[in-house]
Amino acid sequence: MQQTTGSFSGRLRKLAPWGIGILAAAFLVLQLVRFVVPEFKLDNPPVTQNVVWDSPETAQLWQQACADCHSNETRYPWYSYVAPVGWLVAHDIHEGRDALNISEDSRVEWDEMVDEIEEGEMPLANYVALHPEANLSEAQQESLMAGIRATFR
């Protein structure tokens, strides 16, 4: 009678390095996708439209809560360089820039910006979860909205 227990664990020990190697290779290939798929590219195109904010406070609040997704001056955190999380970050940033990009748009619909902030739609909850500094107090939100009105009116 043969024992099957020893042979199974022996086969498992021989296959484990191969499995780990295949997983590592797949992980490395995933890291290269952002260089091929435009939607996953981490980029900061040139700024072609400079905004002159009404005050340094408005500029600071904008930078703190909005600029990463709505300008070409995105600060990419370390995890954006690790797929597949980085794909989600890049996708969200590209969507944000498509909706509004103050680095390129010469005409900004400030009333829509204010409405989004007022209704609690911006900044997005998943952004605030990873960037607690973007969780503006009610007073900061009021100040940002007043600054947006004053800047773009």
Tab-separated table of C-alpha atoms in Angstrom, residues 75-145:
chain	number	residue	atom	x	y	z
A	75	ARG	CA	0.019	65.139	-6.695
A	76	TYR	CA	0.130	61.385	-7.145
A	77	PRO	CA	0.443	59.420	-3.878
A	78	TRP	CA	2.714	56.367	-3.752
A	79	TYR	CA	-0.152	53.891	-4.179
A	80	SER	CA	-1.060	55.403	-7.567
A	81	TYR	CA	2.051	53.746	-8.972
A	82	VAL	CA	0.903	50.248	-7.956
A	83	ALA	CA	-1.568	48.449	-10.236
A	84	PRO	CA	-4.451	47.847	-10.095
A	85	VAL	CA	-5.126	50.614	-7.534
A	86	GLY	CA	-3.250	53.084	-9.736
A	87	TRP	CA	-5.624	52.333	-12.590
A	88	LEU	CA	-8.553	53.480	-10.468
A	89	VAL	CA	-6.694	56.635	-9.414
A	90	ALA	CA	-5.804	57.499	-13.020
A	91	HIS	CA	-9.334	56.777	-14.210
A	92	ASP	CA	-10.874	59.031	-11.546
A	93	ILE	CA	-8.431	61.842	-12.316
A	94	HIS	CA	-9.108	61.651	-16.043
A	95	GLU	CA	-12.868	61.706	-15.379
A	96	GLY	CA	-12.431	64.717	-13.086
A	97	ARG	CA	-10.385	66.570	-15.670
A	98	ASP	CA	-12.951	65.759	-18.375
A	99	ALA	CA	-15.666	67.313	-16.202
A	100	LEU	CA	-13.586	70.361	-15.229
A	101	ASN	CA	-9.938	71.220	-15.702
A	102	ILE	CA	-8.966	74.728	-14.613
A	103	SER	CA	-5.493	74.221	-16.082
A	104	GLU	CA	-6.915	74.092	-19.609
A	105	ASP	CA	-10.489	75.416	-19.621
A	106	SER	CA	-10.757	79.110	-20.387
A	107	ARG	CA	-14.446	79.200	-19.475
A	108	VAL	CA	-15.333	77.758	-16.088
A	109	GLU	CA	-18.920	77.217	-15.056
A	110	TRP	CA	-18.449	78.458	-11.519
A	111	ASP	CA	-22.119	78.061	-10.598
A	112	GLU	CA	-21.901	74.308	-11.254
A	113	MET	CA	-18.729	74.122	-9.160
A	114	VAL	CA	-20.454	75.859	-6.273
A	115	ASP	CA	-23.541	73.630	-6.615
A	116	GLU	CA	-21.387	70.475	-6.469
A	117	ILE	CA	-19.688	71.645	-3.264
A	118	GLU	CA	-22.930	72.893	-1.727
A	119	GLU	CA	-24.731	69.602	-2.392
A	120	GLY	CA	-21.868	67.591	-0.893
A	121	GLU	CA	-21.033	65.979	-4.243
A	122	MET	CA	-17.448	67.267	-4.182
A	123	PRO	CA	-14.937	66.256	-3.177
A	124	LEU	CA	-15.823	62.608	-3.695
A	125	ALA	CA	-16.113	60.466	-0.564
A	126	ASN	CA	-13.441	57.998	-1.719
A	127	TYR	CA	-11.012	60.908	-2.252
A	128	VAL	CA	-11.719	62.339	1.195
A	129	ALA	CA	-11.209	58.890	2.762
A	130	LEU	CA	-7.650	58.788	1.406
A	131	HIS	CA	-7.000	62.556	1.725
A	132	PRO	CA	-8.453	63.704	5.057
A	133	GLU	CA	-7.194	67.257	4.422
A	134	ALA	CA	-9.832	67.477	1.671
A	135	ASN	CA	-12.600	67.072	4.239
A	136	LEU	CA	-13.358	70.783	4.506
A	137	SER	CA	-15.306	72.191	7.424
A	138	GLU	CA	-18.547	74.011	6.682
A	139	ALA	CA	-16.768	77.349	7.119
A	140	GLN	CA	-13.999	76.281	4.717
A	141	GLN	CA	-16.583	75.142	2.172
A	142	GLU	CA	-18.365	78.507	2.431
A	143	SER	CA	-15.042	80.298	1.994
A	144	LEU	CA	-14.129	78.168	-1.033
A	145	MET	CA	-17.511	78.742	-2.666
